[in-house]
JSON list of C-alpha atoms in Angstrom, two decimals:
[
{"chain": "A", "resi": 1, "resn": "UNK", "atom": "CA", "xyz": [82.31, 40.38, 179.65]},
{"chain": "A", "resi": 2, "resn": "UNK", "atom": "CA", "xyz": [84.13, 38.48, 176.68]},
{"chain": "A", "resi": 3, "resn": "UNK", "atom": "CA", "xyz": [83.61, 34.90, 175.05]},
{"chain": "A", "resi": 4, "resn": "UNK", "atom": "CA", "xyz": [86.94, 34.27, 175.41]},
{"chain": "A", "resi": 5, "resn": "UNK", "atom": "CA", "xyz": [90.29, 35.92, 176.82]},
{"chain": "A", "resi": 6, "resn": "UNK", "atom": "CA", "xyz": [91.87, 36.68, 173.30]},
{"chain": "A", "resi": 7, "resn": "UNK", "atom": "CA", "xyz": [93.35, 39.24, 171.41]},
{"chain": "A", "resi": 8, "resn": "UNK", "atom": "CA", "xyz": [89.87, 39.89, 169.42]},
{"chain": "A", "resi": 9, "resn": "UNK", "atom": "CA", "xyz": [87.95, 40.20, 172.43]},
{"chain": "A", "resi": 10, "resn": "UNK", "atom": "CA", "xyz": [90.45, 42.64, 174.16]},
{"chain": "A", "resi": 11, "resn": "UNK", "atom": "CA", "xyz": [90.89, 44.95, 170.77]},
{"chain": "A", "resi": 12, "resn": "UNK", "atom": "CA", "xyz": [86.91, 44.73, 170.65]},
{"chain": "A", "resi": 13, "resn": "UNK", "atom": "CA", "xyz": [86.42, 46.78, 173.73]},
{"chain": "A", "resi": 14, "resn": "UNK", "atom": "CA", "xyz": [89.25, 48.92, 173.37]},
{"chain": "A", "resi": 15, "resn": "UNK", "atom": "CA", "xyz": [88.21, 49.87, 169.68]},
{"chain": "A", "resi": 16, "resn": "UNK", "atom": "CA", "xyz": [86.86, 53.74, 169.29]},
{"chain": "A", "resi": 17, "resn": "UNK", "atom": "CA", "xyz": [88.91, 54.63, 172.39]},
{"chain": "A", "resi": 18, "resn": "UNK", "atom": "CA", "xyz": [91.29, 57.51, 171.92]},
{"chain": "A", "resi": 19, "resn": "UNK", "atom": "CA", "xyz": [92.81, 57.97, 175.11]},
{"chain": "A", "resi": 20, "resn": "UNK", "atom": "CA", "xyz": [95.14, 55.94, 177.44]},
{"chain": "A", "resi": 21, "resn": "UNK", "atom": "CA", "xyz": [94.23, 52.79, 178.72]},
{"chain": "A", "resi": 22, "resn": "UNK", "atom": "CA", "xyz": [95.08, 51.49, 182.25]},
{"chain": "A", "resi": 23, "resn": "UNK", "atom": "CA", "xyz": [95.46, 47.30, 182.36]},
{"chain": "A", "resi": 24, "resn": "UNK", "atom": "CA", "xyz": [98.21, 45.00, 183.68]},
{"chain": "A", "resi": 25, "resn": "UNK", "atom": "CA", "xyz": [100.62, 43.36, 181.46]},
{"chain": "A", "resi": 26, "resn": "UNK", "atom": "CA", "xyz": [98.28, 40.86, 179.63]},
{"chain": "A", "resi": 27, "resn": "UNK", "atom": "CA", "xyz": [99.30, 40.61, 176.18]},
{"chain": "A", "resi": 28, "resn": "UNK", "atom": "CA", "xyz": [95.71, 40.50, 174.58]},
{"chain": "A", "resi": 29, "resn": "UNK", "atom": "CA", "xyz": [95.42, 44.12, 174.57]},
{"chain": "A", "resi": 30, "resn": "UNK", "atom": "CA", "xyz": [98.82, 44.53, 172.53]},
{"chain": "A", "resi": 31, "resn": "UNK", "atom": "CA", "xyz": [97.31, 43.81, 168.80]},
{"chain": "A", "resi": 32, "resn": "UNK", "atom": "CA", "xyz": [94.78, 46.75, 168.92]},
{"chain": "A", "resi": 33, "resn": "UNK", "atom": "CA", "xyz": [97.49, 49.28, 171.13]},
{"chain": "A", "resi": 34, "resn": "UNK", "atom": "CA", "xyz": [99.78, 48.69, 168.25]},
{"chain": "A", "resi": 35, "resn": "UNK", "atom": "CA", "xyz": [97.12, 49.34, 165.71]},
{"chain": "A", "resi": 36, "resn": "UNK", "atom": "CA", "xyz": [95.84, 52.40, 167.15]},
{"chain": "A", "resi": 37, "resn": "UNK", "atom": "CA", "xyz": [98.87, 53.80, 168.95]},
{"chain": "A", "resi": 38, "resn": "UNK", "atom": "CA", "xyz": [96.97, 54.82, 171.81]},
{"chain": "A", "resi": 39, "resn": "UNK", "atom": "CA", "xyz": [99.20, 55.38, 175.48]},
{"chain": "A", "resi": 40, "resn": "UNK", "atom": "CA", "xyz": [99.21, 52.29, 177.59]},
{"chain": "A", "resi": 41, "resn": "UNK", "atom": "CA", "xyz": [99.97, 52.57, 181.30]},
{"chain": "A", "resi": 42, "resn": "UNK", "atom": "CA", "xyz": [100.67, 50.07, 183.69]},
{"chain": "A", "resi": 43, "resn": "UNK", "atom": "CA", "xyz": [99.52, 48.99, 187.13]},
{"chain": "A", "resi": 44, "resn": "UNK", "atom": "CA", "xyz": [100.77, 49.87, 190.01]},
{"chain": "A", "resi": 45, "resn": "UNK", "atom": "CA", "xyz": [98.50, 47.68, 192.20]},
{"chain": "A", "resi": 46, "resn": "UNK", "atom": "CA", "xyz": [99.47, 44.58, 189.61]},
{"chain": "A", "resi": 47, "resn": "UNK", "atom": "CA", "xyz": [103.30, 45.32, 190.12]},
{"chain": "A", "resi": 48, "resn": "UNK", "atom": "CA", "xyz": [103.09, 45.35, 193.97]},
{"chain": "A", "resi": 49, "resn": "UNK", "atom": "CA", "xyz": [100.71, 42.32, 194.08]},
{"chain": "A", "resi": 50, "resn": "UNK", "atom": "CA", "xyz": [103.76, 40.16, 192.78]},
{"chain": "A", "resi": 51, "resn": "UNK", "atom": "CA", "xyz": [105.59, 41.49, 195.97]},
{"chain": "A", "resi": 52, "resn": "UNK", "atom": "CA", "xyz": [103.62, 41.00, 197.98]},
{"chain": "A", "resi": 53, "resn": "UNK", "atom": "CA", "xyz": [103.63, 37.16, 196.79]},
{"chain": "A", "resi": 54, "resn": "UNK", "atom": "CA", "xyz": [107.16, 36.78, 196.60]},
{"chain": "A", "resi": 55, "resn": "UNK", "atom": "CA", "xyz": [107.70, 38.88, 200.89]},
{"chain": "A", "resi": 56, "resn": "UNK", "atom": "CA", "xyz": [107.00, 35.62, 202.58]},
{"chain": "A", "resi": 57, "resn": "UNK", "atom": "CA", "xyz": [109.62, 33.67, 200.97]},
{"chain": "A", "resi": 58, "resn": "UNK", "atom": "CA", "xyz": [112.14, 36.29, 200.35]},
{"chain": "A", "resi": 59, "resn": "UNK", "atom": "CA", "xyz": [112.10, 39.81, 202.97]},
{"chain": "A", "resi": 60, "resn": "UNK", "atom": "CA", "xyz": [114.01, 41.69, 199.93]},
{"chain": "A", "resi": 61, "resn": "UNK", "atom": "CA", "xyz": [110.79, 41.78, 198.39]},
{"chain": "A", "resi": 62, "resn": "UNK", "atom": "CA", "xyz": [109.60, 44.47, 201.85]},
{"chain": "A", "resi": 63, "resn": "UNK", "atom": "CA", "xyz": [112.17, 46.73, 200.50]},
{"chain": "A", "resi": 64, "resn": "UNK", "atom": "CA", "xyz": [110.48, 47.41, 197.11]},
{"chain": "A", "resi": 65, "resn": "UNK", "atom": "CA", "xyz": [106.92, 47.15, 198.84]},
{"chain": "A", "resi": 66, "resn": "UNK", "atom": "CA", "xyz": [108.01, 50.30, 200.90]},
{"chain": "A", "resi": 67, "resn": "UNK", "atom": "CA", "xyz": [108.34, 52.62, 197.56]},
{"chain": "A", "resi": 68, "resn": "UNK", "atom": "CA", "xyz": [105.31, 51.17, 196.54]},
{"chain": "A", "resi": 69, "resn": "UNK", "atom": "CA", "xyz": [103.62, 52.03, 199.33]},
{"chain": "A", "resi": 70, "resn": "UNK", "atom": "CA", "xyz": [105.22, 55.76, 199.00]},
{"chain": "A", "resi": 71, "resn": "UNK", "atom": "CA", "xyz": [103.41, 55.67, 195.76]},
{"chain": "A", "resi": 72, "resn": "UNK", "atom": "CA", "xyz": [100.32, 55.26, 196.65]},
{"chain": "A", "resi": 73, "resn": "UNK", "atom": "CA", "xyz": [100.27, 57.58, 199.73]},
{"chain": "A", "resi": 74, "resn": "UNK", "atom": "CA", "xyz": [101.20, 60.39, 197.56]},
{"chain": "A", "resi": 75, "resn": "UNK", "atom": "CA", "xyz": [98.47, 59.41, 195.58]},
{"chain": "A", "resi": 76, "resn": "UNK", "atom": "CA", "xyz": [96.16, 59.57, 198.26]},
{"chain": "A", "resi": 77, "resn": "UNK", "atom": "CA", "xyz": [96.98, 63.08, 198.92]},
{"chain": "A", "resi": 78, "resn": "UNK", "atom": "CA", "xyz": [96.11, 64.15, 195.40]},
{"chain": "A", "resi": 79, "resn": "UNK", "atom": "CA", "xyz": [92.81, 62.83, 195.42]},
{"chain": "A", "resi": 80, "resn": "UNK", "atom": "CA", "xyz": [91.13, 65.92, 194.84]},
{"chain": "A", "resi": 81, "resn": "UNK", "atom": "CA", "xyz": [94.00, 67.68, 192.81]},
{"chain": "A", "resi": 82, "resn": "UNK", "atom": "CA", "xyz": [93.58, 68.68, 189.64]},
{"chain": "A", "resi": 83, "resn": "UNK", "atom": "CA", "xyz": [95.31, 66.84, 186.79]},
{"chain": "A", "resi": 84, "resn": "UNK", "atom": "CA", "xyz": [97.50, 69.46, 186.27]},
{"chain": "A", "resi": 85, "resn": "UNK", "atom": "CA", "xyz": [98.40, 70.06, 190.25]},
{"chain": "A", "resi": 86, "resn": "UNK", "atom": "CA", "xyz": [98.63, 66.13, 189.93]},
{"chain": "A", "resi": 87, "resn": "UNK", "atom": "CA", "xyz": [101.21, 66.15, 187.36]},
{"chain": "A", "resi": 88, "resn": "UNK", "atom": "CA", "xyz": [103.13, 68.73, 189.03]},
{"chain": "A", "resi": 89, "resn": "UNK", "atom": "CA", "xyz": [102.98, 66.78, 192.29]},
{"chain": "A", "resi": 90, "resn": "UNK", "atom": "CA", "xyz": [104.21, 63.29, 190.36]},
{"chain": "A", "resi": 91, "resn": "UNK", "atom": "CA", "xyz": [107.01, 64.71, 189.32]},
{"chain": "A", "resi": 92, "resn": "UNK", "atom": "CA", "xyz": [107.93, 66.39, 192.10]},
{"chain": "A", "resi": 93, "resn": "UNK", "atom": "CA", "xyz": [107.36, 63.73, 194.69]},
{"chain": "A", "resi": 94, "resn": "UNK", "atom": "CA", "xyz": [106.85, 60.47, 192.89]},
{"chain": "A", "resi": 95, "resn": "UNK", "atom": "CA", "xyz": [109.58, 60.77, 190.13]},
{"chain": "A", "resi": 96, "resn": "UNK", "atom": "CA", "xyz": [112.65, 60.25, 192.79]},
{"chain": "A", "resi": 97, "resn": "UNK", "atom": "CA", "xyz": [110.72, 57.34, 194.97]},
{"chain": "A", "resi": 98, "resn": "UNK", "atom": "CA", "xyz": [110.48, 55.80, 191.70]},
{"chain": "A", "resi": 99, "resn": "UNK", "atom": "CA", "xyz": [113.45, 56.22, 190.30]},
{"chain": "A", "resi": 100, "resn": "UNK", "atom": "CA", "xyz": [115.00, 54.63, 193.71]},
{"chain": "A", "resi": 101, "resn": "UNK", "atom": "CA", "xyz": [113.04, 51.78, 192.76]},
{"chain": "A", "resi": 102, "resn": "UNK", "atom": "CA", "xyz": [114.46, 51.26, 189.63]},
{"chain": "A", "resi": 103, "resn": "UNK", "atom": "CA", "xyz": [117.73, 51.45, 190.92]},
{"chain": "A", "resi": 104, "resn": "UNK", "atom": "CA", "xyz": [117.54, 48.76, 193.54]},
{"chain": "A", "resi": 105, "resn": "UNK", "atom": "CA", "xyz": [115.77, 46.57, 191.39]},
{"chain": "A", "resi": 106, "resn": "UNK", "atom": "CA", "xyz": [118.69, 46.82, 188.34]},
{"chain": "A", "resi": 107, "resn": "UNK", "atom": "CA", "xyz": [121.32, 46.33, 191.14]},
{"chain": "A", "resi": 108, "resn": "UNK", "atom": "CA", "xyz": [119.37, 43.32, 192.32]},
{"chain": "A", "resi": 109, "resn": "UNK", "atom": "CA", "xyz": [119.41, 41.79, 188.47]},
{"chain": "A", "resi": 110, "resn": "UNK", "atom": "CA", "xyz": [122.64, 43.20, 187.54]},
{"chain": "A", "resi": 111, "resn": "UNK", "atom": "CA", "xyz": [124.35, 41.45, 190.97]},
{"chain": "A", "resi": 112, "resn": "UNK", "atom": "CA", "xyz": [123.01, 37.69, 190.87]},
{"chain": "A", "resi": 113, "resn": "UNK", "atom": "CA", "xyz": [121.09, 35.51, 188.82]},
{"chain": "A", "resi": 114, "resn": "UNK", "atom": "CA", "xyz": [117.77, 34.88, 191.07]},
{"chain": "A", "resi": 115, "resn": "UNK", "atom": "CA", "xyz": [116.13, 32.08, 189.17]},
{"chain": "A", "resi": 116, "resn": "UNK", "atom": "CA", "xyz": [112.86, 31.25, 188.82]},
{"chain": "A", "resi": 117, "resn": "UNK", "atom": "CA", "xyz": [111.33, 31.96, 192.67]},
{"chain": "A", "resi": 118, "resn": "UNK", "atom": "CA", "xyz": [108.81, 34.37, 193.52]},
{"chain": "A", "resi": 119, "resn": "UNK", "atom": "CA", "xyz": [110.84, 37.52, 193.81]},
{"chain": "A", "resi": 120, "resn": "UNK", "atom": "CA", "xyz": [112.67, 37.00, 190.70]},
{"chain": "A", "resi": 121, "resn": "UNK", "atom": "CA", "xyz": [109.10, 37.01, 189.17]},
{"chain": "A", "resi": 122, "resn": "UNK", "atom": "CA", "xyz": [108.19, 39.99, 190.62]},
{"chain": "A", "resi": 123, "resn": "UNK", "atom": "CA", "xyz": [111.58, 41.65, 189.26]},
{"chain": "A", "resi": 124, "resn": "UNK", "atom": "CA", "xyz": [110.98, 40.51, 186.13]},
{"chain": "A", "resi": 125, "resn": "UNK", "atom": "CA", "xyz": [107.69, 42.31, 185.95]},
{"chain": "A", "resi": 126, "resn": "UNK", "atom": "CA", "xyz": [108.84, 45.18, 186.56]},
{"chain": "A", "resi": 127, "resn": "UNK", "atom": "CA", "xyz": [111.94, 45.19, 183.71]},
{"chain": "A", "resi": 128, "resn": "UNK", "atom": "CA", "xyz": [109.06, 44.72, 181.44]},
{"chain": "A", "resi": 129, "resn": "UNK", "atom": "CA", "xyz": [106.77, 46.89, 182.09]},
{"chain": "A", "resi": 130, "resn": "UNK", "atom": "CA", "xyz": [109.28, 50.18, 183.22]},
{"chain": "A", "resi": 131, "resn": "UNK", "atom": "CA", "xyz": [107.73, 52.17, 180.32]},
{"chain": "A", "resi": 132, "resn": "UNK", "atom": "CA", "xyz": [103.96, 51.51, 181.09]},
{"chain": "A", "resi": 133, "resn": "UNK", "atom": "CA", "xyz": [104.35, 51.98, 184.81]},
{"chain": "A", "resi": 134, "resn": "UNK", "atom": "CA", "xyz": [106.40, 55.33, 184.48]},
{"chain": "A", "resi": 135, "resn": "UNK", "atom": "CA", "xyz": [103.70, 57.05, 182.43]},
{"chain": "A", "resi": 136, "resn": "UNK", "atom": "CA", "xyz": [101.75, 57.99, 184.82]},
{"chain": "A", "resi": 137, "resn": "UNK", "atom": "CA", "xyz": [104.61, 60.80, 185.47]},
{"chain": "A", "resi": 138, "resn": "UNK", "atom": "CA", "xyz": [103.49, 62.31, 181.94]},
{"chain": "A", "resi": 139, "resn": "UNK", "atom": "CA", "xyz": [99.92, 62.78, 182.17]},
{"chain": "A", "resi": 140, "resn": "UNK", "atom": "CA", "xyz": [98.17, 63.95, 185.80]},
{"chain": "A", "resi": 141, "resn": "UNK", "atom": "CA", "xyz": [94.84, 61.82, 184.31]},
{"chain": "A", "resi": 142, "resn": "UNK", "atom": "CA", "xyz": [96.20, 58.55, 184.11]},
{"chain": "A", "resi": 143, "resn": "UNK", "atom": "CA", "xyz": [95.65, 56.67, 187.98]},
{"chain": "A", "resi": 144, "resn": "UNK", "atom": "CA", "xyz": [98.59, 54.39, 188.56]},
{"chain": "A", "resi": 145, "resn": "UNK", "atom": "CA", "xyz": [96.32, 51.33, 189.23]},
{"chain": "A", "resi": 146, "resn": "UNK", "atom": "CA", "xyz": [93.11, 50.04, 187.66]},
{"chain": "A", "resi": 147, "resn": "UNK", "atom": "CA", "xyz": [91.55, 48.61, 190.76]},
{"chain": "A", "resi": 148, "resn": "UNK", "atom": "CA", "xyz": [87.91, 50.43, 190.10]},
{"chain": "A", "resi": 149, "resn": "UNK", "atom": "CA", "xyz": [87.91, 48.21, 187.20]},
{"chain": "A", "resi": 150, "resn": "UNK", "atom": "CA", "xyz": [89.13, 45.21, 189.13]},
{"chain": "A", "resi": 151, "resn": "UNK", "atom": "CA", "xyz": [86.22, 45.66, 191.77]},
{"chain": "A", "resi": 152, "resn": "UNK", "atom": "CA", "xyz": [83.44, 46.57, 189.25]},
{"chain": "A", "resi": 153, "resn": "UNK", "atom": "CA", "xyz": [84.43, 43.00, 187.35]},
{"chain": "A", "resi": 154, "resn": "UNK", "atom": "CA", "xyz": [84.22, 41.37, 191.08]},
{"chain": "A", "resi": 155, "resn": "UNK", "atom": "CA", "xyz": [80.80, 40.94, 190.99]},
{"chain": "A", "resi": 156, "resn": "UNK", "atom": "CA", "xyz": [81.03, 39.02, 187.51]},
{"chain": "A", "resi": 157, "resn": "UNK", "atom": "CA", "xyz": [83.80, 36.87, 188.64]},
{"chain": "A", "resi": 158, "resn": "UNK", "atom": "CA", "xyz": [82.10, 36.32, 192.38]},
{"chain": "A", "resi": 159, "resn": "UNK", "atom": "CA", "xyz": [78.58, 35.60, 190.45]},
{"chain": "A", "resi": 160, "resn": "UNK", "atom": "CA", "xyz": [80.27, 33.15, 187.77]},
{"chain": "A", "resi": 161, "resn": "UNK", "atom": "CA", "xyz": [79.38, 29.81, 189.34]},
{"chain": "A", "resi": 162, "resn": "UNK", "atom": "CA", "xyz": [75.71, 30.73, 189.41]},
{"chain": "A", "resi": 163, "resn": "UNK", "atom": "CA", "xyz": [76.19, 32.08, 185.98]},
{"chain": "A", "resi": 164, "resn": "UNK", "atom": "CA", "xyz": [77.55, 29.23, 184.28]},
{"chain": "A", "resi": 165, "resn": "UNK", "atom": "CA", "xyz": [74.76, 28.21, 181.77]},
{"chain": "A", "resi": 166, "resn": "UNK", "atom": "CA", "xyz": [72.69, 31.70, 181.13]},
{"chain": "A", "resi": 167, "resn": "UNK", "atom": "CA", "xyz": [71.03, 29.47, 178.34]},
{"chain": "A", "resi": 168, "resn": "UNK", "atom": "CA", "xyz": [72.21, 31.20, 174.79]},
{"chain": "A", "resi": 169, "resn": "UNK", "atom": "CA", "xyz": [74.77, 33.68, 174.00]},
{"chain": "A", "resi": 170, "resn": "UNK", "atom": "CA", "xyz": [71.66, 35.74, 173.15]},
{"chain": "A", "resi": 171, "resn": "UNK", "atom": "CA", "xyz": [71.17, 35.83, 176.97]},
{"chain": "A", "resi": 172, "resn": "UNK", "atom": "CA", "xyz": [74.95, 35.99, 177.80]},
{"chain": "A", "resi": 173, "resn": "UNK", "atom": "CA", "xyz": [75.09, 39.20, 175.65]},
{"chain": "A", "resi": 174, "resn": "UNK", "atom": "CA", "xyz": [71.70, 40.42, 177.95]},
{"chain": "A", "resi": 175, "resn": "UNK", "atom": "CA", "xyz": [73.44, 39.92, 181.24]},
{"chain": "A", "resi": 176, "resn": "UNK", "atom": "CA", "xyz": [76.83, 41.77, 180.05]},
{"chain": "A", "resi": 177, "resn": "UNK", "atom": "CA", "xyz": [74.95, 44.90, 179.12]},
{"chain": "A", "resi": 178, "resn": "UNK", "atom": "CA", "xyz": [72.42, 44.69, 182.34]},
{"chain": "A", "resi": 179, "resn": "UNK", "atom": "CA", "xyz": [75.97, 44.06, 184.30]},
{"chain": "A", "resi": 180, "resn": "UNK", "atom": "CA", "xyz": [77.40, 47.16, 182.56]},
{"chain": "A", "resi": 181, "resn": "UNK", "atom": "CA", "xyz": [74.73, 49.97, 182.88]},
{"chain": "A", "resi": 182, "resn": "UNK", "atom": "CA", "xyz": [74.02, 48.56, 186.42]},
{"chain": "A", "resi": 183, "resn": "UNK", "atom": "CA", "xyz": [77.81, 48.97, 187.45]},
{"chain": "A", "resi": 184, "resn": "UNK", "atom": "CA", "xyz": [78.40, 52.30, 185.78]},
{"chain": "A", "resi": 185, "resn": "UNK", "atom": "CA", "xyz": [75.68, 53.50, 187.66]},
{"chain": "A", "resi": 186, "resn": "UNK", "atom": "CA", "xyz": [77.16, 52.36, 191.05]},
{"chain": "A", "resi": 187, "resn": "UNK", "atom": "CA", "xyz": [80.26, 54.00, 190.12]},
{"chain": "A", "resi": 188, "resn": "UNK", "atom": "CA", "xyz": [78.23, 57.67, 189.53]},
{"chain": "A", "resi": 189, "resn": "UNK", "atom": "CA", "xyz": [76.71, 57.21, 192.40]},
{"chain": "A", "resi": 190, "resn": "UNK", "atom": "CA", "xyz": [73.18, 56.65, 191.09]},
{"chain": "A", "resi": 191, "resn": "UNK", "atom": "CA", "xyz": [70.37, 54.89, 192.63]},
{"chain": "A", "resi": 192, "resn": "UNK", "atom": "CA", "xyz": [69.99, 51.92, 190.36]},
{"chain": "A", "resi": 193, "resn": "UNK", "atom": "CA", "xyz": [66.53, 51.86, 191.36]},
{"chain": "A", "resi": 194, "resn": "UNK", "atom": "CA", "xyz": [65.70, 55.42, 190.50]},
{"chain": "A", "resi": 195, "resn": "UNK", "atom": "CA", "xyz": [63.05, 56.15, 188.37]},
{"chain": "A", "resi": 196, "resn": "UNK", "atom": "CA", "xyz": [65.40, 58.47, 186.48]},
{"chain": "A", "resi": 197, "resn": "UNK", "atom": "CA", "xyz": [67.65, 55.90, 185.81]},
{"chain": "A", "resi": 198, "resn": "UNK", "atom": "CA", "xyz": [67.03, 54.33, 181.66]},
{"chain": "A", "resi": 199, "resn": "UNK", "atom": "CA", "xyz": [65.00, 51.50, 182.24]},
{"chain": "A", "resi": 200, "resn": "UNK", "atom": "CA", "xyz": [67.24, 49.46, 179.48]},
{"chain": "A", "resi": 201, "resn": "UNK", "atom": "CA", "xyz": [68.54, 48.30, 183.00]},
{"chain": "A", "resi": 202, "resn": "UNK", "atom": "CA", "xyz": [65.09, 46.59, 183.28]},
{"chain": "A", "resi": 203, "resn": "UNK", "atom": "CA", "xyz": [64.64, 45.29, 179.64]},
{"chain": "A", "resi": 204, "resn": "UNK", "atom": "CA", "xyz": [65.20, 41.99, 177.86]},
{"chain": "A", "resi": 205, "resn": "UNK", "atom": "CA", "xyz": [67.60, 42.12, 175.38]},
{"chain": "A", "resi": 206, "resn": "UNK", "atom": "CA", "xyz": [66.47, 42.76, 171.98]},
{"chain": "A", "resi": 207, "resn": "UNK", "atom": "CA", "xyz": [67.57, 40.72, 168.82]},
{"chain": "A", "resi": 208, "resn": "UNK", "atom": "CA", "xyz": [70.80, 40.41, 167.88]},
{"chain": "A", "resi": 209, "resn": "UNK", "atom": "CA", "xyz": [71.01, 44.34, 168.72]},
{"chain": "A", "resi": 210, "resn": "UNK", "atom": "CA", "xyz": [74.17, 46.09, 170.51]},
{"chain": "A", "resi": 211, "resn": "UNK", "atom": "CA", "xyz": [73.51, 48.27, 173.59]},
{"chain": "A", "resi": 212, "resn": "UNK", "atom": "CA", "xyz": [72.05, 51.13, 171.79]},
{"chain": "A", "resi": 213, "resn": "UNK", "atom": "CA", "xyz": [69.18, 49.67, 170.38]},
{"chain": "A", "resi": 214, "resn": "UNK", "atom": "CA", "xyz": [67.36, 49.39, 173.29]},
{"chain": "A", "resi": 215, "resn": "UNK", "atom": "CA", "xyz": [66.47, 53.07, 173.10]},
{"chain": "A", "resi": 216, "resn": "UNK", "atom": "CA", "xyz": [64.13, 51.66, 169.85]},
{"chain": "A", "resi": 217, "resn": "UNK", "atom": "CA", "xyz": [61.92, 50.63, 172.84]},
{"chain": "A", "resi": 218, "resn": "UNK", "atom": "CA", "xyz": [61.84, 53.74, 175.41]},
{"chain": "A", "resi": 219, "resn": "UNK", "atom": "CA", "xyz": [59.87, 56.60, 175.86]},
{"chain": "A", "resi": 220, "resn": "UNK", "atom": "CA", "xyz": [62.03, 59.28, 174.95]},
{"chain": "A", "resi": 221, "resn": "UNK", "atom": "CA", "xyz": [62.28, 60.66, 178.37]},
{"chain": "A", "resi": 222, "resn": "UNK", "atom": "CA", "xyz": [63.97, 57.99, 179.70]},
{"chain": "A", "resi": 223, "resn": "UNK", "atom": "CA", "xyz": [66.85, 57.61, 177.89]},
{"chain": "A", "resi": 224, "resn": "UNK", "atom": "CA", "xyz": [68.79, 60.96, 178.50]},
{"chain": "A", "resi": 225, "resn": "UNK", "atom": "CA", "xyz": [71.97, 61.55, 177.77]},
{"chain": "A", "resi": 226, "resn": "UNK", "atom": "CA", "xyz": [74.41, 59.26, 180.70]},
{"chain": "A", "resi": 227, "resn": "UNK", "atom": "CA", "xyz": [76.22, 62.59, 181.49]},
{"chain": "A", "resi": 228, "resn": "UNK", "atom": "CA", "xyz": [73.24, 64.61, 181.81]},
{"chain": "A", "resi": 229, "resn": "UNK", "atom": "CA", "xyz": [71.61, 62.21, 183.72]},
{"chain": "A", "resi": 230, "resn": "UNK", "atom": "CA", "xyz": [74.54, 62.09, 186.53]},
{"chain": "A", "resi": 231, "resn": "UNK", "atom": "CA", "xyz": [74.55, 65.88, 186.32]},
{"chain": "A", "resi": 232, "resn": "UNK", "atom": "CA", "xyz": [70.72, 65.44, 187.43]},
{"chain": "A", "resi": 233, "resn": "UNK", "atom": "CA", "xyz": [70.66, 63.21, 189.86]},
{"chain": "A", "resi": 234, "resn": "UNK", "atom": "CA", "xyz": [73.88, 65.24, 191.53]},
{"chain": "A", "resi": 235, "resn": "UNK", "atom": "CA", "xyz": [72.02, 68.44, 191.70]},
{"chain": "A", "resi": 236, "resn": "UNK", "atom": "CA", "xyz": [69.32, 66.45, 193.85]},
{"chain": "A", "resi": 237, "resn": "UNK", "atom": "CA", "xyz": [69.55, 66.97, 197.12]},
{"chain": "A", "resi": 238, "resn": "UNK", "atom": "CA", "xyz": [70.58, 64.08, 199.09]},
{"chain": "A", "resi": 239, "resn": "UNK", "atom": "CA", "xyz": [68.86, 62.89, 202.65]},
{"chain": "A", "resi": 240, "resn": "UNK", "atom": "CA", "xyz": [72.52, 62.08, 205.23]}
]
C-alpha cells in the first residue's frame, strides 16, 4: 500500500531487491529498473486480459486468446517442476506457441492500420512489451503472470471504501504492515491465528518506526525468523 501511484512509491518497494520483478506495463516501476538494472518480466495474464476485452467486438482477438491459453496450460503442467525442468520445458514447448504469436500479431500490424479499437489496443500491448513477456523463456523462476499478487492486493482494493479515512497516515502506515504480515501468512499457509505466528500482527503501530521495529516490543520467542517459522508450522502435522 502506497500514498500515491508514482514513480517514488513504485522504486520504494522495489529498492533492495536483486532479482526479477513480475508487474504489467505500468511505467512507475521504470525509474528504479533503470537504476538498478534488475530483469523485468511481463504479464501474461495482463496481455490476455486486453483480449479478452477487445473478443466481443472483434473475433480476431479468439485467435491470439488460443496461444494464450496454450501458455498457460503448459504452465499448469509444470507446476511442480523444478526451475530447471521448467526452463527446459519453456523452451521446448512454449518457445514455438509463442513465437506463432508473434507472427500473427506482426502480420496483423504490418497488413492494415487498425486504429484506435479494442484489438488494436491489445496489439499494441503486446509490440511493447515483446521483451518483458519473452523472458520468462530465460529463467525457469520467473511465473509468466503476477496474479498471486493481484489477489493478495484484492482484499485492499475490495476493503477500500470502508478504509477511506483510517484517521492519520500514522494509522494508514499500521494497516499496510498488519495487511502485509497477515497476507504473507495466507500465502505460506499459516494459521493467522496461531500462537506461533509474531504477534506484530496483533500490535499497534509504533512511532514513526518501519516494520522491524516492532520486534523492540516482543518477547524474543515470538519473533522467529519468517522462514523458520513456515518451516515449523509445515513440519506440524495437519488434521484433513
Amino acid at each position: 500500500v502506497t500514498r500515491s501511484h508514482d514513480s517514488e512509491s513504485a522504486g520504494a518497494q522495489l529498492r533492495g531487491f536483486q532479482c526479477p520483478t513480475v508487474a504489467d506495463g505500468a511505467q512507475v516501476e521504470g525509474a528504479e529498473h533503470r537504476r538498478t538494472k534488475n530483469p523485468r518480466s511481463g504479464c501474461w495474464c495482463h496481455a490476455r486480459r486486453n483480449f479478452v476485452y477487445a473478443a466481443p467486438t472483434d473475433g480476431r482477438a479468439l485467435v491470439g486468446l488460443k496461444w494464450m491459453n496454450q501458455l498457460f496450460e503448459i504452465e499448469r503442467s509444470l507446476v511442480d517442476a523444478s526451475s530447471d525442468e521448467r526452463l527446459r520445458e519453456r523452451q521446448k514447448r512454449s518457445a514455438p506457441a509463442l513465437q506463432e504469436l508473434f507472427a500473427w500479431r506482426d502480420g496483423l500490424v504490418g497488413r492494415e492500420d487498425l486504429g484506435r479499437s479494442l484489438f488494436s489496443k491489445a496489439l499494441r500491448y503486446l509490440c511493447h512489451q515483446e521483451k518483458r513477456l519473452s523472458s520468462f523463456l530465460q529463467d525457469g523462476r520467473v511465473p509468466i503472470h503476477n496474479n498471486e499478487t493481484e489477489l493478495l492486493a484484492r482484499h485492499i482494493a475490495i476493503g477500500r471504501k470502508n478504509w477511506l479515512f483510517l484517521g492519520s497516515d500514522q494509522a494508514a502506515d499500521a494497516a499496510s504492515v498488519r495487511l502485509s504480515l497477515v497476507l504473507s501468512a495466507r500465502m505460506h499457509e499459516l494459521d493467522v491465528e496461531a500462537p506461533a505466528l509474531p504477534g506484530a500482527v496483533h500490535l499497534p503501530f509504533v512511532g514513526n518506526a518501519r516494520p522491524r521495529a516492532h520486534q523492540a516490543h516482543l518477547p524474543a520467542q515470538d519473533v522467529p525468523q519468517l522462514g523458520q517459522l513456515i518451516q515449523r508450522e509445515r513440519a506440524q502435522p495437519r488434521a484433513d
